[in-house]
């Protein structure tokens, strides 16, 4: 069983042990953990087959975004096992492609009648660091806030960050991400004006500013005076042969397994990407007892903080810049990868191939904002590679081009956790001030902007990206 | 850049593509389709695929619809492209005694017009279609109703037309239609001039824009409908299902204004069909909203609520997307054929909710008209001149 024991920082609280069936085999897991975690801990990587070519598939994002993990649970197909909790006695089966459920058409059930729209001052969509901080600022100023979070817990990516944060004292320097998350959540719990709806997905942003919410299976419509979109970002992948083999995971997925579920993701990992995420996750893997075979990075230099890189080097992990992945290989799961060197034009140098044996390839090649709600709200959008993809055109006060719609965190442009908290705070005070609440705006704005600027290196990627959101004609996608 | 053509078809939706295909098939040498966005990007891909005889008023429209269905029966082979046409029958569902009178009347008219339609009791209907709610007291059943994929039909026509040599200019807007001494001489577009003596206005809801270029006021108005699409499920709905109110509202829009029922006032009605891939597509409503294509939360909730009165199991399904389409509404049916005093300007737009059903026959009769110049009894009831008579 690949369960973590004696983690140097984390303790894992598990529910009671339960048994379940997978493809006719009896397995055990813990009640309440995800089915994917339980399967992974039992050594199962191959979750379903692709529709046409019957290729084996497994997890990728482990957060419910990518649909790579769809399985049949108790006869119901297309269940995202990476977010579905394990329960006693369930029957889990592989499916081929997207299976079409058989439906009992004789059910006589009607929808319940018209429900009134729910109104509030500020609706915050996304309960990660940006959304949580936005909610606190808005509520502190006097606004009633509804905070939506699609998963069962607040905290977003912050709850997986076991490393100590940098920055200034104001940014909780020296504190581990997980404890920052705890602190913020305690503040939220103490604020009556913040109504937290977990397991609630913003399913659509309709005209007249009505947001449709799937609140744990019930549809509600929220009409808020202002909406702060803080939906975060999703993991990218690279294109290479066999990039769909079970065992090729996004960095977030690896963190979820390790730091939230207490499941050892692998024995040997090839880390692709030496930005901060690649470096930090590599170190976290080592903390969880996993061997990191190598970190490869296509660029000539290491993108992340050298503090993290040096920790890896001291532990004997090779960091190979100017290298990328040629292909992955394995029968039904990753068994290794061929990597090769790139020249100064990013072209592969023949003859430099190396075989790296590994059972997980971790893709830390960048995030892209989750922009759907901005598009639906009619915000002007721009494609800015430096910020990860499509971003809303915003000003320094976090206004989008649509009145009373604000952007906070990575969904407004991928930066990092500390920036997310600050842009969240900025969105919160802007939204509250625009509604007429007294926020002590001037002082807070100056403080938060100063902190944010200090996080953004001069002439760096983020600053260039932000300039691009302002120049030129934005793309306005007609519905 | 200056091109020359025999016919310019403005509009690359299902009508424009069907007309262009038929023109080329019947021997017209140079046919160019000018489409402002992409093939089928407007109404043709924002609708359901119902091909129903039961919903057509007896008369010229029904006659054309029957011939259109005949064309659909072999269209996939003809275009060498599977348009997913299936004729599995349709049911108009009655759930209130008041509607029964209207329905009996309408069935009698249809039978007299040669439509194979009969009234079944709710129980008889449920034997054939188990998903019907017990609230449904009766249905009118027509075995000749069915569905097609509107998108594949549009693409199928376009590909076949292109194979035969029709030129498609997409992402190209017509900026003017040039006329000299009452004769069309061509079009100006964002990709240059096309000289032609015949121009077909197949722009659906945007037909009035082209009309304004030649000083003609075309009374086609967008009538929006919201549509819901569910996840793909195993085959479970065997017929097109339409509520009786759909028929009533389509032919008498004023009913909506005076009703006590809020969903009726929103113009909510129900059609429902299961696609070839297993999605259930249903809707809808009728509203005058200009050219705005956004869906409305309130209306979508009303549609979902209303639908479960007839097909309760829908409550168990996940909705994967919603969208709105703009039907080109025109009083009295589509506008087909010439416009007096404007030689070479041919109308082919305004089919409201019948566009998909009528696309094959419209392509057929409009290409005949363009080639022969003769106004036959097919087109005569739909001429533009009926408006100036008012």
XYZ file of N, CA, C and O in Angstrom, chain A residues 285-368:
336
model
N 7.987 16.021 -2.807
C 8.042 14.590 -3.107
C 9.105 13.924 -2.251
O 8.880 12.853 -1.674
N 10.236 14.590 -2.159
C 11.306 13.996 -1.348
C 10.895 13.910 0.111
O 11.189 12.931 0.792
N 10.157 14.924 0.589
C 9.671 14.876 1.969
C 8.738 13.690 2.177
O 8.617 13.156 3.271
N 8.050 13.303 1.105
C 7.111 12.192 1.207
C 7.791 10.863 0.922
O 7.124 9.832 0.802
N 9.097 10.881 0.768
C 9.838 9.636 0.597
C 9.958 9.163 -0.845
O 10.275 8.001 -1.106
N 9.731 10.057 -1.798
C 9.773 9.673 -3.212
C 11.118 10.091 -3.820
O 11.616 11.174 -3.523
N 11.655 9.257 -4.691
C 12.877 9.616 -5.380
C 12.581 10.489 -6.602
O 11.728 10.145 -7.415
N 13.262 11.610 -6.703
C 13.108 12.454 -7.887
C 14.287 12.152 -8.803
O 15.429 12.505 -8.492
N 14.000 11.473 -9.916
C 15.090 11.033 -10.808
C 15.792 12.223 -11.429
O 17.008 12.243 -11.559
N 15.027 13.218 -11.817
C 15.617 14.425 -12.417
C 14.538 15.485 -12.541
O 13.340 15.179 -12.555
N 14.993 16.733 -12.602
C 14.112 17.838 -12.961
C 14.615 18.351 -14.303
O 15.803 18.669 -14.431
N 13.746 18.390 -15.315
C 14.202 18.908 -16.608
C 13.459 20.196 -16.931
O 12.320 20.398 -16.519
N 14.154 21.068 -17.637
C 13.605 22.382 -17.945
C 14.078 22.775 -19.340
O 15.275 22.758 -19.615
N 13.157 23.105 -20.218
C 13.513 23.392 -21.605
C 14.313 24.685 -21.732
O 15.177 24.812 -22.591
N 14.018 25.651 -20.862
C 14.698 26.942 -20.956
C 16.169 26.797 -20.530
O 16.525 25.843 -19.852
N 16.988 27.787 -20.921
C 18.402 27.704 -20.534
C 18.656 27.878 -19.047
O 19.690 27.463 -18.531
N 17.690 28.514 -18.344
C 17.911 28.741 -16.915
C 16.767 28.226 -16.074
O 15.693 27.920 -16.569
N 17.026 28.160 -14.778
C 15.992 27.713 -13.842
C 15.024 28.868 -13.605
O 15.463 29.972 -13.279
N 13.735 28.614 -13.746
C 12.760 29.694 -13.625
C 12.392 30.038 -12.200
O 11.962 31.146 -11.911
N 12.544 29.100 -11.285
C 12.073 29.323 -9.922
C 13.148 29.909 -9.013
O 14.267 30.173 -9.433
N 12.753 30.125 -7.766
C 13.701 30.686 -6.789
C 14.847 29.714 -6.546
O 14.633 28.524 -6.338
N 16.055 30.248 -6.530
C 17.224 29.378 -6.376
C 17.258 28.716 -5.011
O 17.858 27.649 -4.842
N 16.610 29.334 -4.033
C 16.543 28.711 -2.711
C 15.985 27.294 -2.819
O 16.492 26.347 -2.212
N 14.898 27.167 -3.600
C 14.298 25.837 -3.765
C 15.223 24.929 -4.563
O 15.384 23.753 -4.243
N 15.825 25.496 -5.636
C 16.686 24.679 -6.495
C 17.873 24.120 -5.704
O 18.248 22.957 -5.862
N 18.407 24.945 -4.850
C 19.582 24.501 -4.095
C 19.250 23.385 -3.121
O 20.061 22.486 -2.887
N 18.040 23.433 -2.550
C 17.627 22.340 -1.656
C 17.679 21.019 -2.408
O 18.082 19.978 -1.889
N 17.226 21.041 -3.649
C 17.217 19.814 -4.459
C 18.624 19.362 -4.791
O 18.958 18.184 -4.697
N 19.430 20.331 -5.180
C 20.803 19.977 -5.560
C 21.541 19.342 -4.385
O 22.238 18.344 -4.534
N 21.331 19.935 -3.200
C 22.007 19.396 -2.014
C 21.584 17.954 -1.775
O 22.339 17.159 -1.235
N 20.363 17.640 -2.180
C 19.874 16.274 -1.991
C 20.260 15.362 -3.143
O 19.837 14.205 -3.203
N 21.021 15.901 -4.087
C 21.533 15.058 -5.168
C 20.597 14.909 -6.358
O 20.783 14.010 -7.185
N 19.604 15.784 -6.474
C 18.677 15.682 -7.614
C 19.234 16.494 -8.785
O 19.460 17.693 -8.642
N 19.461 15.857 -9.925
C 19.972 16.621 -11.073
C 18.896 17.561 -11.624
O 17.754 17.143 -11.810
N 19.282 18.821 -11.852
C 18.380 19.763 -12.513
C 18.986 20.037 -13.880
O 20.048 20.650 -13.986
N 18.313 19.555 -14.930
C 18.899 19.621 -16.269
C 18.169 20.671 -17.101
O 17.066 20.430 -17.588
N 18.818 21.820 -17.238
C 18.211 22.842 -18.088
C 18.477 22.480 -19.544
O 19.295 21.609 -19.853
N 17.773 23.170 -20.452
C 17.854 22.889 -21.892
C 17.510 21.431 -22.205
O 18.043 20.835 -23.141
N 16.652 20.852 -21.396
C 16.217 19.491 -21.687
C 14.712 19.423 -21.703
O 14.038 20.123 -20.941
N 14.193 18.583 -22.577
C 12.759 18.361 -22.568
C 12.465 16.899 -22.830
O 13.368 16.104 -23.078
N 11.198 16.575 -22.788
C 10.803 15.183 -22.897
C 10.521 14.847 -24.360
O 9.833 15.581 -25.066
N 11.096 13.772 -24.824
C 10.882 13.349 -26.214
C 9.630 12.478 -26.288
O 8.782 12.664 -27.151
N 9.556 11.500 -25.395
C 8.368 10.656 -25.354
C 8.343 9.925 -24.023
O 9.354 9.830 -23.340
N 7.167 9.424 -23.699
C 7.041 8.557 -22.536
C 6.826 7.143 -23.053
O 6.454 6.952 -24.208
N 7.076 6.132 -22.229
C 6.790 4.767 -22.666
C 6.348 3.934 -21.479
O 6.579 4.286 -20.323
N 5.720 2.807 -21.821
C 5.254 1.905 -20.771
C 4.038 1.144 -21.245
O 3.308 1.626 -22.119
N 3.817 -0.015 -20.676
C 2.614 -0.772 -21.013
C 1.583 -0.511 -19.939
O 1.793 -0.864 -18.790
N 0.508 0.134 -20.270
C -0.578 0.438 -19.344
C -0.233 1.462 -18.265
O -1.071 1.852 -17.481
N 1.029 1.818 -18.144
C 1.399 2.891 -17.204
C 2.815 3.348 -17.537
O 3.536 2.661 -18.255
N 3.189 4.485 -16.995
C 4.516 5.027 -17.284
C 5.583 4.092 -16.708
O 5.500 3.706 -15.543
N 6.547 3.744 -17.541
C 7.719 3.002 -17.044
C 8.986 3.816 -17.226
O 10.006 3.547 -16.596
N 8.920 4.809 -18.074
C 10.096 5.653 -18.259
C 9.837 6.712 -19.301
O 8.747 6.784 -19.885
N 10.838 7.546 -19.513
C 10.726 8.602 -20.516
C 12.071 8.750 -21.207
O 13.123 8.479 -20.619
N 12.007 9.172 -22.459
C 13.245 9.535 -23.153
C 13.305 11.060 -23.156
O 12.358 11.719 -23.575
N 14.405 11.591 -22.651
C 14.570 13.051 -22.672
C 15.716 13.368 -23.626
O 16.545 12.498 -23.919
N 15.739 14.619 -24.097
C 16.873 15.028 -24.923
C 17.173 16.505 -24.725
O 16.380 17.244 -24.125
N 18.345 16.904 -25.230
C 18.803 18.277 -25.021
C 18.316 19.153 -26.167
O 18.116 18.675 -27.294
N 18.135 20.427 -25.853
C 17.714 21.389 -26.868
C 18.850 22.369 -27.145
O 19.606 22.736 -26.234
N 18.923 22.812 -28.396
C 19.925 23.845 -28.707
C 19.340 25.233 -28.400
O 18.246 25.350 -27.873
N 20.102 26.284 -28.767
C 19.664 27.630 -28.384
C 18.408 28.073 -29.141
O 17.825 29.104 -28.825
N 18.000 27.288 -30.158
C 16.741 27.608 -30.840
C 15.620 26.679 -30.383
O 14.619 26.542 -31.057
N 15.837 26.038 -29.262
C 14.867 25.093 -28.689
C 14.617 23.900 -29.601
O 13.570 23.274 -29.544
N 15.599 23.586 -30.471
C 15.461 22.402 -31.320
C 16.210 21.235 -30.694
O 17.297 21.413 -30.132
N 15.662 20.022 -30.807
C 16.325 18.868 -30.192
C 17.669 18.566 -30.865
O 17.784 18.677 -32.084
N 18.643 18.208 -30.039
C 19.970 17.845 -30.562
C 20.013 16.340 -30.701
O 19.938 15.609 -29.698
N 20.142 15.844 -31.948
C 20.135 14.384 -32.130
C 21.304 13.742 -31.391
O 22.385 14.330 -31.313
N 21.042 12.555 -30.863
C 22.117 11.842 -30.178
C 22.216 12.143 -28.694
O 23.023 11.553 -27.997
N 21.381 13.080 -28.206
C 21.481 13.422 -26.786
C 20.412 12.711 -25.953
O 20.229 13.036 -24.784
N 19.737 11.748 -26.573
C 18.650 11.065 -25.862
C 19.160 10.344 -24.621
O 20.230 9.728 -24.648
N 18.368 10.432 -23.567
C 18.678 9.660 -22.350
C 17.397 9.002 -21.880
O 16.324 9.569 -21.993
N 17.568 7.824 -21.321
C 16.416 7.083 -20.820
C 16.304 7.340 -19.319
O 17.261 7.135 -18.580
N 15.170 7.821 -18.884
C 14.974 8.049 -17.447
C 13.900 7.101 -16.965
O 12.732 7.199 -17.375
N 14.263 6.186 -16.121
C 13.268 5.252 -15.578
C 12.445 5.967 -14.522
O 13.006 6.639 -13.648
N 11.136 5.882 -14.621
C 10.293 6.551 -13.643
C 8.916 5.921 -13.713
O 8.572 5.285 -14.699
N 8.120 6.085 -12.670
C 6.745 5.599 -12.769
C 5.722 6.740 -12.718
O 4.531 6.517 -12.883
N 6.184 7.938 -12.496
C 5.313 9.111 -12.652
C 6.111 10.204 -13.350
O 7.285 10.423 -13.042
N 5.489 10.840 -14.305
C 6.070 12.038 -14.914
C 5.198 13.194 -14.460
O 3.985 13.199 -14.697
N 5.802 14.126 -13.765
C 5.025 15.241 -13.208
C 5.190 16.461 -14.108
O 6.313 16.906 -14.333
N 4.079 16.953 -14.623
C 4.130 18.079 -15.546
C 3.933 19.371 -14.762
O 2.854 19.636 -14.240
N 5.000 20.145 -14.637
C 4.900 21.453 -13.968
C 5.235 22.510 -15.007
O 6.191 23.271 -14.872
N 4.447 22.527 -16.068
C 4.776 23.371 -17.214
C 3.894 24.594 -17.318
O 3.802 25.223 -18.351
N 3.229 24.904 -16.252
C 2.485 26.156 -16.257
C 1.004 25.958 -16.061
O 0.464 24.872 -16.210
N 0.375 27.032 -15.677
C -1.066 27.036 -15.453
C -1.711 28.007 -16.427
O -1.067 28.950 -16.900
N -2.970 27.753 -16.690
C -3.743 28.691 -17.508
C -4.961 29.122 -16.710
O -5.589 28.278 -16.063
